[in-house]
Short mmCIF file of C-alpha atoms and ligand atoms in Angstrom, two decimals:
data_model
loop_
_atom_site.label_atom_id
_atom_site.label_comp_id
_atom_site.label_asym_id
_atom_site.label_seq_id
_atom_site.Cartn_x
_atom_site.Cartn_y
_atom_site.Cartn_z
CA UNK A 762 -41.13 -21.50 -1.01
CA UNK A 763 -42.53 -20.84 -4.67
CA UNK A 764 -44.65 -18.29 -5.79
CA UNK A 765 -46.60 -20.55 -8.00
CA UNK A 766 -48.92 -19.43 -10.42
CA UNK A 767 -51.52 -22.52 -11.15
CA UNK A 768 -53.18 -22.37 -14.20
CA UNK A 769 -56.29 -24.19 -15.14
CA UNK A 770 -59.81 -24.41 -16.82
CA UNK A 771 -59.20 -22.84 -19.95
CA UNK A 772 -62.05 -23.47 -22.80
CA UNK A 773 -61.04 -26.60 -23.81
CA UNK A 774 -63.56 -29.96 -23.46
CA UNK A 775 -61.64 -30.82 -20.56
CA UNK A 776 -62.64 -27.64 -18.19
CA UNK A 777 -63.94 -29.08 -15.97
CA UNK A 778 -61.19 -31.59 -15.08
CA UNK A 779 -58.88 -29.43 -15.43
CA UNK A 780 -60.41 -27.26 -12.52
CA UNK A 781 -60.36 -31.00 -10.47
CA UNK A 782 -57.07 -31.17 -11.50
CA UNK A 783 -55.89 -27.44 -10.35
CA UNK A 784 -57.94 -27.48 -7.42
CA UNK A 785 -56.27 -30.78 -6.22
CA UNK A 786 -52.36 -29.18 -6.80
CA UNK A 787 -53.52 -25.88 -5.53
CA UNK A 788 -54.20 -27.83 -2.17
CA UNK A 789 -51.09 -29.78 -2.36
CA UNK A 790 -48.92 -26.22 -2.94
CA UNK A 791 -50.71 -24.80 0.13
CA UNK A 792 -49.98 -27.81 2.42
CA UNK A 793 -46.15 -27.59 0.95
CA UNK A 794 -46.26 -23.95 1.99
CA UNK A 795 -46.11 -22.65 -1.41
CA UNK A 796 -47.88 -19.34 -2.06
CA UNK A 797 -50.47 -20.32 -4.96
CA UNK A 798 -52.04 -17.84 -7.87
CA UNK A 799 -54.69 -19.36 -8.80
CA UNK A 800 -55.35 -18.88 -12.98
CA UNK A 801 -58.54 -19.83 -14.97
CA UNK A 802 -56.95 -19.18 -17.99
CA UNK A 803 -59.04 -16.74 -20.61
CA UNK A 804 -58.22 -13.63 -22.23
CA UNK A 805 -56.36 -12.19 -19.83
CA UNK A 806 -53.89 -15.28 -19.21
CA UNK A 807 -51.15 -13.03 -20.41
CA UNK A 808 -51.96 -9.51 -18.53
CA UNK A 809 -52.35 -11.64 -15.68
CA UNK A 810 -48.50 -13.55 -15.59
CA UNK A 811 -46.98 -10.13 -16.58
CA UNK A 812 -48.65 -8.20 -13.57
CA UNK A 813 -48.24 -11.16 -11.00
CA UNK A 814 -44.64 -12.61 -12.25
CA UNK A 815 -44.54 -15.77 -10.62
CA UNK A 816 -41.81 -18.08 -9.96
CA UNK A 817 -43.14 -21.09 -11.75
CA UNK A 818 -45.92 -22.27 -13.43
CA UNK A 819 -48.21 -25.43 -13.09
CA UNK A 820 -49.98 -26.17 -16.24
CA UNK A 821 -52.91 -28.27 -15.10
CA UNK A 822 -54.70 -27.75 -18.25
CA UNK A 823 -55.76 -30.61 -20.37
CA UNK A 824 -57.27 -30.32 -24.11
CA UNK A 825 -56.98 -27.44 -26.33
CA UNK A 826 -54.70 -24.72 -25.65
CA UNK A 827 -53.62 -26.25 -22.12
CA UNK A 828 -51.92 -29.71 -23.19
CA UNK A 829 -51.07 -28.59 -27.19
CA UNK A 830 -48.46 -26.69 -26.43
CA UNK A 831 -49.71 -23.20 -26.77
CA UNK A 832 -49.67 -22.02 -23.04
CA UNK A 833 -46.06 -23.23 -23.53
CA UNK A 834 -44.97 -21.52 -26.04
CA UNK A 835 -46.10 -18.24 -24.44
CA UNK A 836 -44.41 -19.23 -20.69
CA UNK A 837 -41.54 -19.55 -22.75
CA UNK A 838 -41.69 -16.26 -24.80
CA UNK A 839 -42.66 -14.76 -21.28
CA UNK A 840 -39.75 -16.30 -19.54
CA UNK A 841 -41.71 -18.24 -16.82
CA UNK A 842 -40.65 -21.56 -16.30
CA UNK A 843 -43.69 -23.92 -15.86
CA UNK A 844 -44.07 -27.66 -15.43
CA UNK A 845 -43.73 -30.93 -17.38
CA UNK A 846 -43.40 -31.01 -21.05
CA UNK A 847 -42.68 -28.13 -23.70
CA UNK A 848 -44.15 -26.89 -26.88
CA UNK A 849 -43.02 -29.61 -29.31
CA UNK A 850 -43.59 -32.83 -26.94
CA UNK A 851 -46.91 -31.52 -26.63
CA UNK A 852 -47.62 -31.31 -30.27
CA UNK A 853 -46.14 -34.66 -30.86
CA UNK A 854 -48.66 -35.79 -27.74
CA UNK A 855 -51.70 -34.21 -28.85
CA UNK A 856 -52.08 -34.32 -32.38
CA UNK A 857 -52.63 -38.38 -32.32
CA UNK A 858 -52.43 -38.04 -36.10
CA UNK A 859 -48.70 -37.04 -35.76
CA UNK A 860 -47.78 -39.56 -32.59
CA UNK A 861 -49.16 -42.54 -34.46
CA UNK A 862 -47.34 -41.84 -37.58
CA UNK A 863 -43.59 -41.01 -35.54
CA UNK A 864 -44.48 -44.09 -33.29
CA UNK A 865 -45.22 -46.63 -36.65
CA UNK A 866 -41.81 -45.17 -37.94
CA UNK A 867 -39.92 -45.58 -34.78
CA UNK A 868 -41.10 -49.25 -34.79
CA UNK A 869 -43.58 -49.03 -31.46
CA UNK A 870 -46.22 -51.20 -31.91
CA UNK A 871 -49.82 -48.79 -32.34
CA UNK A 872 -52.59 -50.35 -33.75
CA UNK A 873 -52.85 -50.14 -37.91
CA UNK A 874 -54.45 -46.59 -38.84
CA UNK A 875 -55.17 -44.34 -42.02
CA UNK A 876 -55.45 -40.91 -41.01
CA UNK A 877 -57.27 -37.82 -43.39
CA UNK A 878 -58.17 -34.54 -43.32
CA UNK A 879 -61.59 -32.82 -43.52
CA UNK A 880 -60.46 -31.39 -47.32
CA UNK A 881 -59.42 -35.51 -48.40
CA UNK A 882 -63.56 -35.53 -48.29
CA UNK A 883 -64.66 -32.63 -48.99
CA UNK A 884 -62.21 -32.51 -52.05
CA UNK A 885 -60.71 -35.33 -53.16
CA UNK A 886 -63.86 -37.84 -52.93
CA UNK A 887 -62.80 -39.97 -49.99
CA UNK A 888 -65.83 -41.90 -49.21
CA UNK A 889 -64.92 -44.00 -52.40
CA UNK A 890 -62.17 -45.20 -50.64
CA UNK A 891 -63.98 -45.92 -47.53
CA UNK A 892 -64.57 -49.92 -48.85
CA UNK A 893 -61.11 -50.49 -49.20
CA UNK A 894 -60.13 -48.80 -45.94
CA UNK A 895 -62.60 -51.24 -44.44
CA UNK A 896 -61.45 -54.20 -45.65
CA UNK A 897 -58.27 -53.45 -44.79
CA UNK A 898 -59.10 -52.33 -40.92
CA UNK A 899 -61.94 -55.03 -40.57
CA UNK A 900 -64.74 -54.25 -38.16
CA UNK A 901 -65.42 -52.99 -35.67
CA UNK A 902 -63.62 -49.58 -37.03
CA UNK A 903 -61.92 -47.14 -34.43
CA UNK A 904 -62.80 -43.54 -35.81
CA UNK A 905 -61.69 -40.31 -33.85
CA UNK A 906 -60.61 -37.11 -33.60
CA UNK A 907 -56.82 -36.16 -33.95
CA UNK A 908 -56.98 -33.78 -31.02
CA UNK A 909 -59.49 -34.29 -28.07
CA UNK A 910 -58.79 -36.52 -25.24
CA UNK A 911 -60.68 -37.74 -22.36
CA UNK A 912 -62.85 -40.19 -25.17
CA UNK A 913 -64.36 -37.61 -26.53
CA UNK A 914 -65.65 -38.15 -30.43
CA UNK A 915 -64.38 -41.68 -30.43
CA UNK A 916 -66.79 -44.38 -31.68
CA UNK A 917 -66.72 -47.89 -32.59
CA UNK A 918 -68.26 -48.37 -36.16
CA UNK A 919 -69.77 -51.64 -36.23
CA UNK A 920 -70.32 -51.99 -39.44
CA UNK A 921 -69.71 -50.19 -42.59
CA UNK A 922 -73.41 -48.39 -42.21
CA UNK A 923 -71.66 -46.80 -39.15
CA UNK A 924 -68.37 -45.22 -40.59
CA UNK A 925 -69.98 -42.18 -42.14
CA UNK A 926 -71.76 -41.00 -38.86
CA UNK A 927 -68.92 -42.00 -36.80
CA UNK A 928 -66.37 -40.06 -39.18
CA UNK A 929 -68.82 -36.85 -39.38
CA UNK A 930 -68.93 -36.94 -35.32
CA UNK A 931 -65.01 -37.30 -35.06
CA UNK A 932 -65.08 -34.02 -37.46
CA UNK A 933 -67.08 -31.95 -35.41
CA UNK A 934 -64.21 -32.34 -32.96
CA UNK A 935 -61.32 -31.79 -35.52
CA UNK A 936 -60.35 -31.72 -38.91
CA UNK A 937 -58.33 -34.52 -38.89
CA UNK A 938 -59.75 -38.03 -38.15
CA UNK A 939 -57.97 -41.41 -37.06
CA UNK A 940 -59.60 -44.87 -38.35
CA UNK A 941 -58.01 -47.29 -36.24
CA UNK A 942 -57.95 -51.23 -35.93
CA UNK A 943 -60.49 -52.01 -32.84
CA UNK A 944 -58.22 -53.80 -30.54
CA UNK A 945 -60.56 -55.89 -28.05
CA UNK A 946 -58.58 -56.20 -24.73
CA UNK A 947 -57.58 -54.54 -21.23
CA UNK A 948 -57.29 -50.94 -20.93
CA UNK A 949 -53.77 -50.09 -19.72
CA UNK A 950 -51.66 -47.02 -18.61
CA UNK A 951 -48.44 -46.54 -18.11
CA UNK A 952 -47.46 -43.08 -16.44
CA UNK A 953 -43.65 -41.92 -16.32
CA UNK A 954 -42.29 -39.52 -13.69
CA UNK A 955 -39.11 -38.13 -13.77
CA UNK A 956 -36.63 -38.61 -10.65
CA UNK A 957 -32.88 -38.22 -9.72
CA UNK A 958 -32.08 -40.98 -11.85
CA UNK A 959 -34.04 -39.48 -14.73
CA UNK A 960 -37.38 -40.73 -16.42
CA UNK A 961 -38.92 -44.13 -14.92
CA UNK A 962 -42.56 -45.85 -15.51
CA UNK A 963 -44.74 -45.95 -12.53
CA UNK A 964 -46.54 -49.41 -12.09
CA UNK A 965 -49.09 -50.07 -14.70
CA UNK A 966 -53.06 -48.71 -14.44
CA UNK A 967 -55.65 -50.74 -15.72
CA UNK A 968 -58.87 -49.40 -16.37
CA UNK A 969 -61.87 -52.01 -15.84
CA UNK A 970 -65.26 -50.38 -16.80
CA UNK A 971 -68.17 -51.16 -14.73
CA UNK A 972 -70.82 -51.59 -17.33
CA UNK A 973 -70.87 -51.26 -20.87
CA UNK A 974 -67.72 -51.80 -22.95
CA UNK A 975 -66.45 -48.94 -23.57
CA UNK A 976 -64.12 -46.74 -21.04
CA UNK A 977 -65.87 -43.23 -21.75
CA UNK A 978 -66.03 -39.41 -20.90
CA UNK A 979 -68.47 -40.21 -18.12
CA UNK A 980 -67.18 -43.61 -16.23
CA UNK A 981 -63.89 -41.91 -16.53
CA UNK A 982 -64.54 -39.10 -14.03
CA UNK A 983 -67.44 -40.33 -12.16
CA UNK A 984 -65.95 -42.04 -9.08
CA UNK A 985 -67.04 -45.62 -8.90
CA UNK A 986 -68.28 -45.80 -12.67
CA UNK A 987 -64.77 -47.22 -13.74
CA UNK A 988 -62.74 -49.66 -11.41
CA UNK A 989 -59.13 -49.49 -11.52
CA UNK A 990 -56.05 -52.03 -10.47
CA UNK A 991 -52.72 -50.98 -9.52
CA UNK A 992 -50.53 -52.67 -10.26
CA UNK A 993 -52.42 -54.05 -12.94
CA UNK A 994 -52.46 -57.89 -12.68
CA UNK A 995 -50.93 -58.62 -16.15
CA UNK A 996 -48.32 -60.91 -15.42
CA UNK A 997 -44.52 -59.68 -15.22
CA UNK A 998 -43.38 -59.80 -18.40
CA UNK A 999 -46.53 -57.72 -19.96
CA UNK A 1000 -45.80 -55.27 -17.20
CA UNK A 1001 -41.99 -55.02 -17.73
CA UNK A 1002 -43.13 -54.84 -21.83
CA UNK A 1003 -45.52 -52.08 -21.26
CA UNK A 1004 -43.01 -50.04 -19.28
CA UNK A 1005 -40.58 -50.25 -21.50
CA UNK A 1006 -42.92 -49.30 -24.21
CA UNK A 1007 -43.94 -46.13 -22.34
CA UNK A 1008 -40.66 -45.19 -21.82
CA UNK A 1009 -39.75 -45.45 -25.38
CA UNK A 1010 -42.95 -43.44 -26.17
CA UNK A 1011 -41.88 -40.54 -23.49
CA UNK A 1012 -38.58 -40.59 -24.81
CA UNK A 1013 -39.47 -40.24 -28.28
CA UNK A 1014 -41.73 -37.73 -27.75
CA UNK A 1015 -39.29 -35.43 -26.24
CA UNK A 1016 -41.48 -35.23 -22.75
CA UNK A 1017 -40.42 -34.08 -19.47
CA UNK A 1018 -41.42 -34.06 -15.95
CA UNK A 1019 -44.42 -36.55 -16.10
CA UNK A 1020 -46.85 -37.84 -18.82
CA UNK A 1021 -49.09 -40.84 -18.98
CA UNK A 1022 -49.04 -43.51 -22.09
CA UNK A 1023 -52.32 -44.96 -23.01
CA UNK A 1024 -51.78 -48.87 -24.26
CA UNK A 1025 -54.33 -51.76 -24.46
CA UNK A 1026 -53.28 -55.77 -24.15
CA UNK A 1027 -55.05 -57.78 -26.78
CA UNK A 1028 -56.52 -60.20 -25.45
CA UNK A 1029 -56.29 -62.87 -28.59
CA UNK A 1030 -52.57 -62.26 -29.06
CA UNK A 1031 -50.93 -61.18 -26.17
CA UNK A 1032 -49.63 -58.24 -27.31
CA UNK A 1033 -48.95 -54.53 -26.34
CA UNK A 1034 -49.99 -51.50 -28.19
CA UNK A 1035 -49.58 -47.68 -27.62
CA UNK A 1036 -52.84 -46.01 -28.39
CA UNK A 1037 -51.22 -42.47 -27.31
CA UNK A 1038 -49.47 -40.20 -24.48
CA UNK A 1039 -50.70 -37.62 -22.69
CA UNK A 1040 -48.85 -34.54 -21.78
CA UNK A 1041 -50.54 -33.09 -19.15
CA UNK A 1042 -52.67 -36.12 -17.68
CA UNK A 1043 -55.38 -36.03 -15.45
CA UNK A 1044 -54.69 -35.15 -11.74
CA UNK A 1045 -58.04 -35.70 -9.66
CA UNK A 1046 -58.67 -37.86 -7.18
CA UNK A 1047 -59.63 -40.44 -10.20
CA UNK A 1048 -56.91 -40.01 -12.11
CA UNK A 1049 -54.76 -42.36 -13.00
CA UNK A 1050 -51.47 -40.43 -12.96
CA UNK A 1051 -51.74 -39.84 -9.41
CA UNK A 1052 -52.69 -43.70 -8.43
CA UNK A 1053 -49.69 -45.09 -9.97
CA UNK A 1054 -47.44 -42.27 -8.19
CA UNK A 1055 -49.44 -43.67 -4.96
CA UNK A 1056 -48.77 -47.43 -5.83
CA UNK A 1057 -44.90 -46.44 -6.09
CA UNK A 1058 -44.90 -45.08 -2.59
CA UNK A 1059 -44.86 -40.92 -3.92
CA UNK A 1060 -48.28 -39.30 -2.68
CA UNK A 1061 -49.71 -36.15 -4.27
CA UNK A 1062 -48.04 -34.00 -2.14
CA UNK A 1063 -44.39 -35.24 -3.56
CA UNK A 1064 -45.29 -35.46 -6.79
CA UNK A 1065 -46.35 -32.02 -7.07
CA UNK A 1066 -43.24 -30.84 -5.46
CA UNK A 1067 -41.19 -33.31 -7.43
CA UNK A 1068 -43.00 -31.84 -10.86
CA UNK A 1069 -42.59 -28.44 -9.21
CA UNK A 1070 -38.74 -28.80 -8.99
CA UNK A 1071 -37.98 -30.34 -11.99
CA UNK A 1072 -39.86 -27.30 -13.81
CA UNK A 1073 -37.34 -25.01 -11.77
CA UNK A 1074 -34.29 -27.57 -12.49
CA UNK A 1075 -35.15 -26.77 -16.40
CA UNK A 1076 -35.18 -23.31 -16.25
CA UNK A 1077 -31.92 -23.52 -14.61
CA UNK A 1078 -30.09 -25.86 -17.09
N1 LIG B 2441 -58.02 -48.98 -31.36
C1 LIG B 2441 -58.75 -49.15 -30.25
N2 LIG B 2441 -59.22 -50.37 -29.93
C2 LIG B 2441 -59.98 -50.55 -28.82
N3 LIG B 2441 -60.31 -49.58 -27.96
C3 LIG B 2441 -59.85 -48.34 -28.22
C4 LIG B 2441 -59.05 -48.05 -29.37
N4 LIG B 2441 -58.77 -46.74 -29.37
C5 LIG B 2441 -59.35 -46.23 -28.27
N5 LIG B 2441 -60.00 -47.17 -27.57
C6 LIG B 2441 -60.73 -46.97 -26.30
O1 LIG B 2441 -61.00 -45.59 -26.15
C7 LIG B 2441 -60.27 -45.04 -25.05
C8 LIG B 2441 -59.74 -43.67 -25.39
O2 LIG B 2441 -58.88 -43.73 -26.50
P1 LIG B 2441 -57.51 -42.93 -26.57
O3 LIG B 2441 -56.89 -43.21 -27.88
O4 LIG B 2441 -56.69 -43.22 -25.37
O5 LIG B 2441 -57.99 -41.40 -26.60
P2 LIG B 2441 -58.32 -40.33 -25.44
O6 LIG B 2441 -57.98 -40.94 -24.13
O7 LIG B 2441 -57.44 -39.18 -25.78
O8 LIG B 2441 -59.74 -39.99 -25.60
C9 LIG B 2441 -59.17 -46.06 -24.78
O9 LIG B 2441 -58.73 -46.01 -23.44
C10 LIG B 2441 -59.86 -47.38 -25.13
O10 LIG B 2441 -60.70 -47.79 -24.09
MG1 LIG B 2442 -56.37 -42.08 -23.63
#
């Protein structure tokens, strides 16, 4: 038995999943007969983890703060170990600016991309080059935020009329912006859990929108907006493809415990991309992390204690 300090909320965008998401482990803890602290993280994250000193600590905090690595960095500094990945894989997760660029480099497939800065338009005239960027990317146009998650500030410019909204709603969100190739095709994650015989993929998630054509904010946590199949029914060899891709993308990134890679199937070609990864994925009753655990035979319950252990297991080593 842990004394297990669960933190979640926070201020990001993703609050309120992130309560789903604590809410859900804090039940699992209690049924594993864990004693839980339960942490809406604000001002007083700090004063509270010195005062209570817990055994562990279950980040279920998604978005800013929560999932970038800076609740890491100060479980670290305070000596607490915590669960799944640490400060840098969650940089290299969040900033999708960064994780495009080292996956392009490492040869993963991600769709084509040109990344900038608020100051490349705000100083160095930009928009001129906003043509050529279009010509090269075709339409539709990808544009959105380096840092949110969840959909959040991503839209599909139809035509060039649409980039400069599109780009000044991405920047509302951040001050870096992805334009990416618009890949039309299935929706597909691939989430990795950690075991005994280290890191494996779970089967593969896809995500089939009910109406409309785009997987949003909304269908994502609303139950029955979004339909989901696991194991997706892609055919062996795109399954076996997209695991290995996701593995390649975990390893790469330096994760541990868990995270969940984000990939769609074009539909014209046939082939896999990796949009992203997620370091601290969703955990609610939607949420895709947990289905695939489900599919593989692990319920919430074990995965919890499995992620629970492992974050002990590294404090150890
Ligand atoms: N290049 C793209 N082509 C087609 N659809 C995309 C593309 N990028 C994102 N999407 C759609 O938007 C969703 C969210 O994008 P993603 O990059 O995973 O960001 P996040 O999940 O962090 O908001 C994807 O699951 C997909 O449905
Ligand atoms: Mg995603």
């Amino acid at each position: 038995m842990s004394r297990v300090a669960v933190l979640k909320g926070g201020r990001s965008l993703e609050r309120s999943i992130s309560l789903k998401s604590g809410a859900r482990v804090e039940d699992a803890l209690e049924r594993l007969g864990h004693s839980v602290l339960s942490v809406d993280v604000g001002h007083d994250l700090v004063d509270r983890l010195l005062a209570d000193r817990p055994d562990v600590a279950f980040v279920a905090l998604h978005g800013r703060d929560g999932e970038d690595g800076t609740v890491q960095e100060l479980l670290e500094l305070l000596g607490i170990p915590y669960t799944a990945s640490g400060p840098s894989a969650c940089i290299r997760c969040t900033d999708k600016v960064l994780a495009k660029h080292l996956m392009r480099d490492a040869g993963i497939p991600t769709p084509d991309f040109y990344a900038f800065n608020e100051t490349a338009f705000k100083e160095l005239g930009a928009a001129a080059a906003l043509p050529a960027l279009e010509e090269r990317l075709e339409f539709p146009i990808v544009v959105k935020p380096a840092g949110q998650g969840s959909a959040l500030g991503i839209k599909f410019a139809q035509d060039a009329a649409a980039v400069a909204p599109a780009l000044v709603a991405a920047f509302s969100y951040d001050t870096k912006v992805l334009l990416e190739r618009h890949v039309a095709g299935r929706d597909l994650a691939v989430s990795v859990l950690e075991g005994p015989d280290g890191a494996r993929p779970l089967p593969v998630v896809e995500a089939v929108p009910r109406d409309g054509d785009f997987y949003d904010f909304e269908a994502r946590y609303e139950i029955g907006r979004t339909s989901f199949a696991c194991p997706a029914e892609i055919g062996d060899e795109h399954t076996w493809r997209a695991q290995e891709l996701a593995l390649r993308v975990y390893e790469l990134f330096g994760c541990y415990g868990f995270a969940r890679i984000d990939l769609m199937l074009e539909e014209a070609t046939g082939e896999l991309c990796v949009l992203e990864a997620n370091a601290i994925p969703g955990l609610t009753e939607t949420s895709l992390l947990p289905q695939a655990a489900e599919a593989d035979g692990i319920g919430f319950d074990a995965l919890v204690e499995r992620v629970l252990e492992l974050a002990l297991d590294r404090s150890i080593a």
